[in-house]
Tab-separated table of C-alpha atoms in Angstrom:
chain	number	residue	atom	x	y	z
B	16	MET	CA	10.334	-16.348	23.022
B	17	THR	CA	6.973	-14.616	22.377
B	18	VAL	CA	4.360	-16.750	20.647
B	19	PRO	CA	2.806	-14.962	17.619
B	20	ALA	CA	-0.863	-14.000	17.834
B	21	ILE	CA	-1.330	-15.258	14.260
B	22	GLU	CA	0.712	-17.876	12.411
B	23	ILE	CA	0.114	-18.259	8.671
B	24	GLN	CA	1.867	-21.385	7.460
B	25	GLY	CA	2.088	-22.181	3.749
B	26	VAL	CA	-1.497	-21.156	3.085
B	27	GLY	CA	-3.033	-21.757	-0.328
B	28	LYS	CA	-6.614	-21.342	-1.489
B	29	HIS	CA	-8.074	-22.421	-4.786
B	30	PHE	CA	-11.504	-21.984	-6.334
B	31	LYS	CA	-13.151	-23.390	-9.411
B	32	ARG	CA	-13.600	-20.794	-12.138
B	33	TYR	CA	-16.354	-21.798	-14.561
B	34	LYS	CA	-16.030	-20.897	-18.221
B	35	GLU	CA	-19.713	-21.435	-18.888
B	36	ARG	CA	-22.827	-22.175	-16.880
B	37	PRO	CA	-26.140	-23.740	-17.964
B	38	THR	CA	-28.666	-21.033	-18.787
B	39	SER	CA	-31.765	-23.243	-18.878
B	40	ILE	CA	-33.205	-26.441	-17.403
B	41	LYS	CA	-32.599	-28.202	-20.720
B	42	ALA	CA	-28.957	-27.204	-20.656
B	43	ARG	CA	-28.633	-28.496	-17.102
B	44	VAL	CA	-30.091	-31.865	-18.134
B	45	THR	CA	-28.180	-32.293	-21.387
B	46	LYS	CA	-24.800	-31.006	-20.205
B	47	PHE	CA	-23.482	-33.305	-17.541
B	48	ARG	CA	-20.118	-31.602	-17.379
B	49	VAL	CA	-19.531	-27.921	-16.960
B	50	ARG	CA	-16.112	-26.704	-17.973
B	51	ALA	CA	-14.176	-25.271	-15.054
B	52	GLU	CA	-10.584	-24.479	-14.301
B	53	GLU	CA	-8.773	-24.347	-11.002
B	54	PHE	CA	-7.844	-20.857	-9.867
B	55	TRP	CA	-5.384	-20.274	-7.021
B	56	ALA	CA	-6.285	-17.097	-5.130
B	57	LEU	CA	-3.417	-17.726	-2.679
B	58	LYS	CA	-0.327	-19.887	-2.984
B	59	ASP	CA	2.254	-20.726	-0.301
B	60	VAL	CA	1.614	-17.630	1.837
B	61	GLY	CA	3.387	-17.653	5.172
B	62	PHE	CA	4.245	-15.080	7.841
B	63	ASP	CA	3.691	-14.409	11.546
B	64	VAL	CA	1.833	-11.527	13.158
B	65	PRO	CA	3.455	-10.795	16.539
B	66	GLU	CA	1.150	-10.294	19.507
B	67	GLY	CA	0.311	-6.628	20.029
B	68	SER	CA	1.435	-5.575	16.547
B	69	THR	CA	-0.400	-4.053	13.599
B	70	THR	CA	0.132	-5.563	10.147
B	71	GLY	CA	-1.106	-4.036	6.913
B	72	LEU	CA	-1.981	-6.161	3.877
B	73	ILE	CA	-1.671	-4.251	0.623
B	74	GLY	CA	-1.661	-5.158	-3.038
B	75	PRO	CA	-3.473	-4.508	-6.307
B	76	ASN	CA	-7.007	-5.719	-6.923
B	77	GLY	CA	-7.106	-9.492	-7.262
B	78	SER	CA	-3.977	-9.976	-5.156
B	79	GLY	CA	-5.721	-12.281	-2.662
B	80	LYS	CA	-5.423	-10.050	0.396
B	81	SER	CA	-9.158	-10.093	1.246
B	82	THR	CA	-9.246	-13.866	0.764
B	83	LEU	CA	-6.389	-14.205	3.234
B	84	LEU	CA	-8.188	-12.033	5.771
B	85	ARG	CA	-11.268	-14.281	5.515
B	86	ILE	CA	-9.111	-17.344	6.097
B	87	ILE	CA	-7.597	-15.743	9.211
B	88	ALA	CA	-11.138	-14.921	10.392
B	89	GLY	CA	-12.195	-18.553	9.908
B	90	ILE	CA	-14.815	-17.722	7.280
B	91	LEU	CA	-12.909	-19.621	4.581
B	92	ARG	CA	-10.866	-22.771	5.006
B	93	PRO	CA	-7.475	-22.961	3.290
B	94	SER	CA	-6.985	-25.548	0.554
B	95	GLU	CA	-3.496	-26.144	1.889
B	96	GLY	CA	-1.451	-24.976	4.854
B	97	ARG	CA	-2.952	-23.705	8.067
B	98	VAL	CA	-3.599	-20.602	10.163
B	99	VAL	CA	-3.188	-20.575	13.945
B	100	THR	CA	-4.777	-17.720	15.934
B	101	ARG	CA	-4.582	-17.040	19.657
B	102	GLY	CA	-7.310	-14.903	21.222
B	103	ARG	CA	-10.839	-13.725	20.476
B	104	ILE	CA	-11.193	-12.424	16.927
B	105	ALA	CA	-13.455	-9.629	15.711
B	106	ALA	CA	-13.641	-9.173	11.953
B	107	LEU	CA	-15.041	-6.220	10.019
B	108	LEU	CA	-15.180	-7.439	6.444
B	109	GLU	CA	-17.401	-6.515	3.510
B	110	LEU	CA	-20.325	-4.137	4.021
B	111	GLY	CA	-23.246	-5.839	5.730
B	112	ALA	CA	-21.337	-8.961	6.727
B	113	GLY	CA	-22.966	-10.518	9.784
B	114	PHE	CA	-26.141	-8.419	9.469
B	115	HIS	CA	-29.613	-9.588	8.534
B	116	PRO	CA	-31.365	-7.077	6.242
B	117	GLU	CA	-34.838	-7.707	7.673
B	118	LEU	CA	-33.759	-7.052	11.255
B	119	THR	CA	-33.374	-3.638	12.856
B	120	GLY	CA	-30.068	-2.115	13.848
B	121	ARG	CA	-30.814	-3.005	17.476
B	122	GLU	CA	-31.529	-6.641	16.643
B	123	ASN	CA	-28.444	-6.841	14.448
B	124	VAL	CA	-26.231	-5.545	17.241
B	125	TYR	CA	-27.271	-8.550	19.350
B	126	LEU	CA	-26.966	-10.926	16.379
B	127	ASN	CA	-23.526	-9.663	15.370
B	128	ALA	CA	-22.251	-9.565	18.939
B	129	SER	CA	-23.360	-13.177	19.501
B	130	ILE	CA	-21.532	-14.257	16.331
B	131	LEU	CA	-18.418	-12.556	17.701
B	132	GLY	CA	-18.755	-14.410	21.021
B	133	LEU	CA	-20.614	-12.092	23.401
B	134	SER	CA	-23.418	-13.339	25.630
B	135	ARG	CA	-26.714	-11.449	25.738
B	136	LYS	CA	-25.856	-10.036	29.184
B	137	GLU	CA	-22.506	-8.766	27.903
B	138	THR	CA	-24.222	-7.172	24.907
B	139	ASP	CA	-26.843	-5.570	27.207
B	140	ARG	CA	-24.022	-3.990	29.174
B	141	LYS	CA	-22.219	-2.682	26.078
B	142	PHE	CA	-25.264	-1.786	23.953
B	143	ASP	CA	-25.478	1.926	24.815
B	144	SER	CA	-21.738	2.394	24.179
B	145	ILE	CA	-22.031	0.625	20.814
B	146	VAL	CA	-24.898	2.830	19.688
B	147	GLU	CA	-23.199	5.988	20.974
B	148	PHE	CA	-20.004	5.147	19.100
B	149	SER	CA	-21.916	4.445	15.879
B	150	GLU	CA	-23.849	7.744	16.181
B	151	LEU	CA	-26.941	5.933	14.857
B	152	GLU	CA	-29.295	6.611	17.783
B	153	ASP	CA	-32.029	7.888	15.454
B	154	PHE	CA	-31.845	4.810	13.193
B	155	ILE	CA	-31.158	1.967	15.612
B	156	ASP	CA	-34.735	0.640	15.351
B	157	THR	CA	-34.807	0.867	11.548
B	158	GLN	CA	-34.365	-2.262	9.415
B	159	VAL	CA	-30.795	-2.293	8.172
B	160	LYS	CA	-31.905	-2.972	4.597
B	161	PHE	CA	-32.605	0.761	4.529
B	162	TYR	CA	-29.106	1.642	5.778
B	163	SER	CA	-26.578	3.340	3.535
B	164	SER	CA	-23.075	1.927	3.165
B	165	TRP	CA	-21.604	4.364	5.693
B	166	MET	CA	-24.286	3.391	8.255
B	167	PHE	CA	-23.313	-0.277	7.872
B	168	VAL	CA	-19.683	0.658	8.501
B	169	ARG	CA	-20.542	2.691	11.589
B	170	LEU	CA	-22.580	-0.069	13.199
B	171	GLY	CA	-20.243	-2.879	12.163
B	172	PHE	CA	-17.136	-1.109	13.443
B	173	ALA	CA	-18.864	-0.113	16.681
B	174	VAL	CA	-19.815	-3.738	17.431
B	175	ALA	CA	-16.394	-5.091	16.437
B	176	VAL	CA	-14.423	-2.802	18.760
B	177	HIS	CA	-16.768	-3.362	21.717
B	178	VAL	CA	-16.538	-7.163	21.876
B	179	ASP	CA	-13.132	-6.802	23.545
B	180	PRO	CA	-11.177	-8.644	20.825
B	181	GLN	CA	-7.567	-9.705	21.225
B	182	ILE	CA	-7.331	-9.743	17.401
B	183	LEU	CA	-9.097	-7.226	15.159
B	184	LEU	CA	-9.345	-7.858	11.400
B	185	ILE	CA	-10.445	-4.986	9.163
B	186	ASP	CA	-11.069	-5.096	5.428
B	187	GLU	CA	-11.222	-2.085	3.093
B	188	VAL	CA	-14.472	-0.855	4.721
B	189	LEU	CA	-12.814	2.113	6.459
B	190	ALA	CA	-12.562	3.731	3.035
B	191	VAL	CA	-16.349	4.211	3.223
B	192	GLY	CA	-17.998	7.006	5.195
B	193	ASP	CA	-17.291	10.557	6.215
B	194	GLU	CA	-13.875	11.842	7.216
B	195	LYS	CA	-14.950	12.647	10.776
B	196	PHE	CA	-15.971	9.048	11.482
B	197	GLN	CA	-12.831	7.717	9.787
B	198	ARG	CA	-10.746	9.799	12.203
B	199	LYS	CA	-12.816	8.412	15.079
B	200	CYS	CA	-12.109	4.851	13.880
B	201	LEU	CA	-8.398	5.554	13.545
B	202	ALA	CA	-8.318	7.007	17.052
B	203	LYS	CA	-9.914	3.780	18.331
B	204	ILE	CA	-7.380	1.703	16.401
B	205	GLN	CA	-4.548	3.715	17.963
B	206	SER	CA	-6.021	3.156	21.438
B	207	PHE	CA	-6.093	-0.589	20.675
B	208	GLN	CA	-2.422	-0.367	19.716
B	209	GLU	CA	-1.625	1.284	23.041
B	210	GLU	CA	-3.485	-1.537	24.813
B	211	GLY	CA	-1.323	-4.114	23.020
B	212	ARG	CA	-4.004	-5.673	20.838
B	213	THR	CA	-3.180	-7.380	17.543
B	214	MET	CA	-4.580	-5.996	14.286
B	215	VAL	CA	-4.483	-6.944	10.623
B	216	PHE	CA	-6.124	-4.771	8.044
B	217	VAL	CA	-6.479	-4.691	4.293
B	218	THR	CA	-6.226	-1.332	2.592
B	219	HIS	CA	-5.242	0.517	-0.560
B	220	ALA	CA	-4.260	3.532	1.551
B	221	ALA	CA	-0.508	3.010	1.461
B	222	ASP	CA	0.209	6.115	3.553
B	223	LEU	CA	-2.033	4.736	6.302
B	224	VAL	CA	0.092	1.566	6.351
B	225	ARG	CA	3.214	3.677	6.799
B	226	GLU	CA	1.547	5.728	9.515
B	227	ILE	CA	0.117	3.089	11.850
B	228	CYS	CA	1.555	-0.338	10.962
B	229	ASP	CA	4.497	-2.129	12.551
B	230	HIS	CA	4.762	-4.573	9.626
B	231	ALA	CA	3.424	-4.786	6.096
B	232	VAL	CA	2.894	-7.568	3.577
B	233	MET	CA	2.292	-7.015	-0.126
B	234	LEU	CA	0.458	-9.718	-2.036
B	235	GLN	CA	0.467	-9.923	-5.808
B	236	LYS	CA	-1.384	-12.614	-7.765
B	237	GLY	CA	-1.808	-14.644	-4.602
B	238	VAL	CA	1.831	-14.786	-3.483
B	239	ILE	CA	3.924	-12.632	-1.172
B	240	HIS	CA	5.724	-10.016	-3.257
B	241	ALA	CA	7.273	-8.082	-0.362
B	242	ALA	CA	7.198	-8.205	3.444
B	243	GLY	CA	8.903	-6.273	6.195
B	244	GLU	CA	9.156	-2.634	7.241
B	245	PRO	CA	6.111	-0.584	6.128
B	246	ASP	CA	8.235	2.053	4.337
B	247	ASP	CA	10.006	-0.567	2.238
B	248	VAL	CA	6.858	-2.530	1.405
B	249	VAL	CA	4.888	0.595	0.507
B	250	ARG	CA	7.720	1.699	-1.755
B	251	GLU	CA	7.628	-1.651	-3.563
B	252	PHE	CA	3.823	-1.454	-3.785
B	253	ARG	CA	3.980	1.989	-5.393
B	254	LEU	CA	6.631	0.897	-7.853
B	255	SER	CA	4.501	-2.084	-8.799
B	256	MET	CA	1.435	0.112	-9.285
B	257	LEU	CA	3.449	2.489	-11.464
B	258	LYS	CA	4.288	-0.407	-13.750
B	259	GLU	CA	0.604	-1.281	-14.056
B	260	ASP	CA	-0.347	2.282	-14.940
B	261	LEU	CA	-0.952	2.894	-18.655
B	262	ALA	CA	1.304	5.932	-18.528
B	263	TYR	CA	4.189	3.547	-17.911
B	264	ALA	CA	3.263	0.939	-20.518
B	265	THR	CA	6.698	1.445	-22.122
B	266	GLU	CA	8.533	2.004	-18.844
B	267	GLN	CA	11.473	-0.065	-20.056
B	268	GLY	CA	11.514	1.657	-23.429
B	269	SER	CA	13.024	0.500	-26.694
B	270	LYS	CA	16.565	0.495	-25.228
B	271	GLU	CA	18.037	1.768	-28.494
B	272	LEU	CA	19.744	4.151	-26.077
B	273	GLU	CA	20.146	2.274	-22.816
B	274	ILE	CA	21.007	3.204	-19.249
B	275	VAL	CA	23.630	0.557	-18.480
B	276	ALA	CA	24.761	1.776	-15.040
B	277	SER	CA	24.221	4.559	-12.536
B	278	ALA	CA	25.777	5.654	-9.269
B	279	LEU	CA	25.488	8.342	-6.616
B	280	ILE	CA	28.880	9.768	-5.585
B	281	ARG	CA	29.782	12.143	-2.748
B	282	GLU	CA	32.443	14.838	-2.865
B	283	ASP	CA	35.046	12.525	-1.314
B	284	GLY	CA	34.328	9.838	-3.913
B	285	SER	CA	32.434	7.567	-1.545
B	286	SER	CA	29.002	6.104	-2.209
B	287	GLY	CA	26.217	8.658	-2.187
B	288	GLU	CA	23.683	6.337	-0.578
B	289	LYS	CA	24.226	8.519	2.478
B	290	ALA	CA	24.579	12.236	1.870
B	291	VAL	CA	24.784	15.346	4.016
B	292	SER	CA	22.789	18.544	3.630
B	293	GLY	CA	24.756	21.247	1.826
B	294	GLU	CA	27.270	19.028	0.072
B	295	THR	CA	27.496	18.261	-3.657
B	296	LEU	CA	26.089	14.923	-4.767
B	297	THR	CA	26.898	13.600	-8.239
B	298	LEU	CA	24.503	11.403	-10.145
B	299	GLN	CA	26.581	9.445	-12.648
B	300	VAL	CA	24.871	7.714	-15.561
B	301	ASP	CA	26.497	5.403	-18.115
B	302	LEU	CA	24.655	5.093	-21.434
B	303	GLU	CA	25.114	3.077	-24.602
B	304	ALA	CA	23.526	3.678	-28.008
B	305	LYS	CA	22.832	0.670	-30.188
B	306	ARG	CA	22.718	3.042	-33.165
B	307	PRO	CA	23.239	6.797	-33.590
B	308	ILE	CA	20.360	8.600	-31.809
B	309	ASP	CA	19.774	12.212	-32.805
B	310	ASP	CA	19.073	14.752	-30.062
B	311	PRO	CA	18.023	12.513	-27.143
B	312	VAL	CA	17.207	13.974	-23.736
B	313	ILE	CA	18.508	12.407	-20.515
B	314	SER	CA	16.607	13.308	-17.375
B	315	PHE	CA	16.287	12.509	-13.701
B	316	ALA	CA	13.608	13.083	-11.063
B	317	LEU	CA	13.654	12.903	-7.272
B	318	HIS	CA	10.743	11.705	-5.135
B	319	ASP	CA	10.541	11.830	-1.357
B	320	GLU	CA	9.390	9.186	1.111
B	321	ASN	CA	5.748	9.999	0.361
B	322	ASN	CA	6.377	9.452	-3.356
B	323	LYS	CA	5.931	13.163	-4.009
B	324	PHE	CA	7.950	14.736	-6.799
B	325	VAL	CA	10.458	17.209	-5.336
B	326	PHE	CA	12.868	18.026	-8.182
B	327	GLY	CA	13.889	17.105	-11.685
B	328	THR	CA	15.871	18.367	-14.643
B	329	ASN	CA	17.309	17.180	-17.957
B	330	THR	CA	20.125	17.719	-20.413
B	331	ASP	CA	17.960	19.829	-22.723
B	332	TRP	CA	17.187	22.362	-20.006
B	333	LYS	CA	20.886	22.482	-19.165
B	334	GLY	CA	21.817	23.226	-22.782
B	335	LEU	CA	23.489	19.893	-23.505
B	336	ARG	CA	22.574	18.479	-26.926
B	337	PHE	CA	23.715	15.402	-28.849
B	338	HIS	CA	23.880	15.437	-32.678
B	339	PRO	CA	23.878	12.457	-32.574
B	340	PHE	CA	24.494	10.348	-29.456
B	341	GLU	CA	26.831	7.511	-30.492
B	342	GLY	CA	28.553	4.669	-28.666
B	343	LYS	CA	29.104	4.809	-24.909
B	344	LYS	CA	29.111	7.946	-22.781
B	345	ARG	CA	29.258	8.788	-19.096
B	346	LEU	CA	27.014	11.634	-18.015
B	347	ARG	CA	27.176	13.404	-14.645
B	348	PHE	CA	24.543	15.573	-12.989
B	349	HIS	CA	26.150	17.596	-10.180
B	350	LEU	CA	23.615	18.445	-7.489
B	351	ARG	CA	25.216	21.461	-5.834
B	352	SER	CA	24.535	22.188	-2.167
B	353	LEU	CA	21.827	19.635	-1.362
B	354	PRO	CA	18.910	21.577	0.144
B	355	PHE	CA	17.228	18.590	1.797
B	356	VAL	CA	17.256	18.272	5.570
B	357	GLY	CA	16.903	14.613	6.486
B	358	GLY	CA	14.795	11.976	4.780
B	359	LYS	CA	15.170	9.434	2.017
B	360	TYR	CA	14.921	10.255	-1.701
B	361	TRP	CA	14.482	8.034	-4.751
B	362	VAL	CA	15.957	8.671	-8.187
B	363	THR	CA	14.167	8.009	-11.496
B	364	LEU	CA	16.258	8.084	-14.685
B	365	GLY	CA	14.871	8.487	-18.180
B	366	VAL	CA	15.993	8.817	-21.792
B	367	HIS	CA	13.606	9.980	-24.497
B	368	SER	CA	13.471	11.825	-27.785
B	369	ARG	CA	13.368	15.611	-27.661
B	370	ASP	CA	9.685	15.698	-28.592
B	371	ALA	CA	9.002	12.947	-25.982
B	372	SER	CA	7.347	10.753	-28.613
B	373	THR	CA	9.860	7.933	-28.124
B	374	VAL	CA	10.949	6.510	-24.778
B	375	TYR	CA	14.347	4.856	-25.059
B	376	HIS	CA	14.762	3.768	-21.444
B	377	VAL	CA	13.246	4.515	-18.039
B	378	GLN	CA	14.395	3.246	-14.655
B	379	GLU	CA	11.755	3.990	-12.048
B	380	GLN	CA	13.191	4.800	-8.618
B	381	ARG	CA	15.941	2.195	-8.780
B	382	ALA	CA	18.422	4.216	-6.681
B	383	SER	CA	17.983	6.104	-3.423
B	384	PHE	CA	19.940	8.171	-0.945
B	385	GLN	CA	19.463	9.110	2.703
B	386	VAL	CA	20.212	12.683	3.747
B	387	GLU	CA	21.772	13.182	7.166
B	388	VAL	CA	21.141	16.433	8.998
B	389	PRO	CA	24.113	18.534	10.169
B	390	ALA	CA	23.849	19.364	13.864
B	391	GLU	CA	23.953	23.094	13.125
B	392	ASN	CA	20.958	23.057	10.768
B	393	PRO	CA	17.625	22.437	12.541
B	394	GLY	CA	15.375	23.913	9.808
B	395	GLN	CA	13.262	22.414	7.036
B	396	ILE	CA	15.711	23.160	4.203
B	397	PHE	CA	19.439	23.842	3.951
B	398	ILE	CA	20.545	27.339	2.912
B	399	PRO	CA	24.282	28.066	2.628
B	400	VAL	CA	24.988	31.063	4.874
B	401	ASP	CA	28.210	33.072	5.325
B	402	VAL	CA	28.651	35.438	8.254
B	403	ASP	CA	30.868	38.519	8.547
B	404	VAL	CA	31.093	41.457	10.945
B	405	GLU	CA	32.448	44.973	10.849
B	406	ASP	CA	32.877	47.712	13.421
B	407	LEU	CA	30.574	50.734	13.177
């Protein structure tokens, strides 16, 4: 059995959050007690990072992901639980971390490399490669207090990847800088993956997690909200962010007209969770009105694996009106000749007034279906085609 490169076991971290602080010497003398409350940035977080894998940590601001990365790096100590790491660690955290502002770039390379475990001789041998990678040859003898944020990232990343780490930890910093250097960093990360190194990085770039990670963990308010395959975790992350968005403040709606059940059904009556290009897929929706609702509109939308809108329609556009909608009804949308070729699609259902001023009920991407590709259709979309021939 392979031993994980990183073991995170029941980790918790709390800080004191002060409600008020003395603003003068007198206040410091007269107020012996300063009101503070205990704040848990992390609580009972546990998962393993397999050796040679890449794990992405995602979550909204304040989720605790950067705190966890600092605990893994050994910068912070957990209040409870423990972290076990195996191998040399290089960490690229907040801008300027590990750099002294009064020293030059050259001096900071040696300082940062020594912090990460390199001897002076090793740094001498790698120095030219570090500077070349950073592309800061013209500024290497300038004090870093004059560096811009992207220059800090260049030099910090260059040092981190040249100390020959077994474990590389990267915080949000790759979001800073020009696109060309970001691509260069990603290429280096991919070469590390090919070499079997272990990486953990914090990011808001959910598509990047899907692209390069083997595993993903979503933190929310200091606890694990989702963990597993990157596609599944990113989907949950996006759904969670949708709920936080002001545009979805009433995402559950008033429920005066409620979606009580929904199902995807194939032509043969089986579950539509797996569909085939070109066939008809029925989206069945059961609704119940708590009172008569005049002229409501029932709609659905489809989003692909990248959360991009691909299609949607509603009863109003299809000429179906309710004057009023009363009691219970079963509505069916018949999706004729599915044009999708492969991929997974998520369904959003909604019920609102005709002028869209009242949202009765919305279910964001609660159902999904996977489209299987017929062997005879290698294209990007499915087009029904008939063939005939005649003699001339």
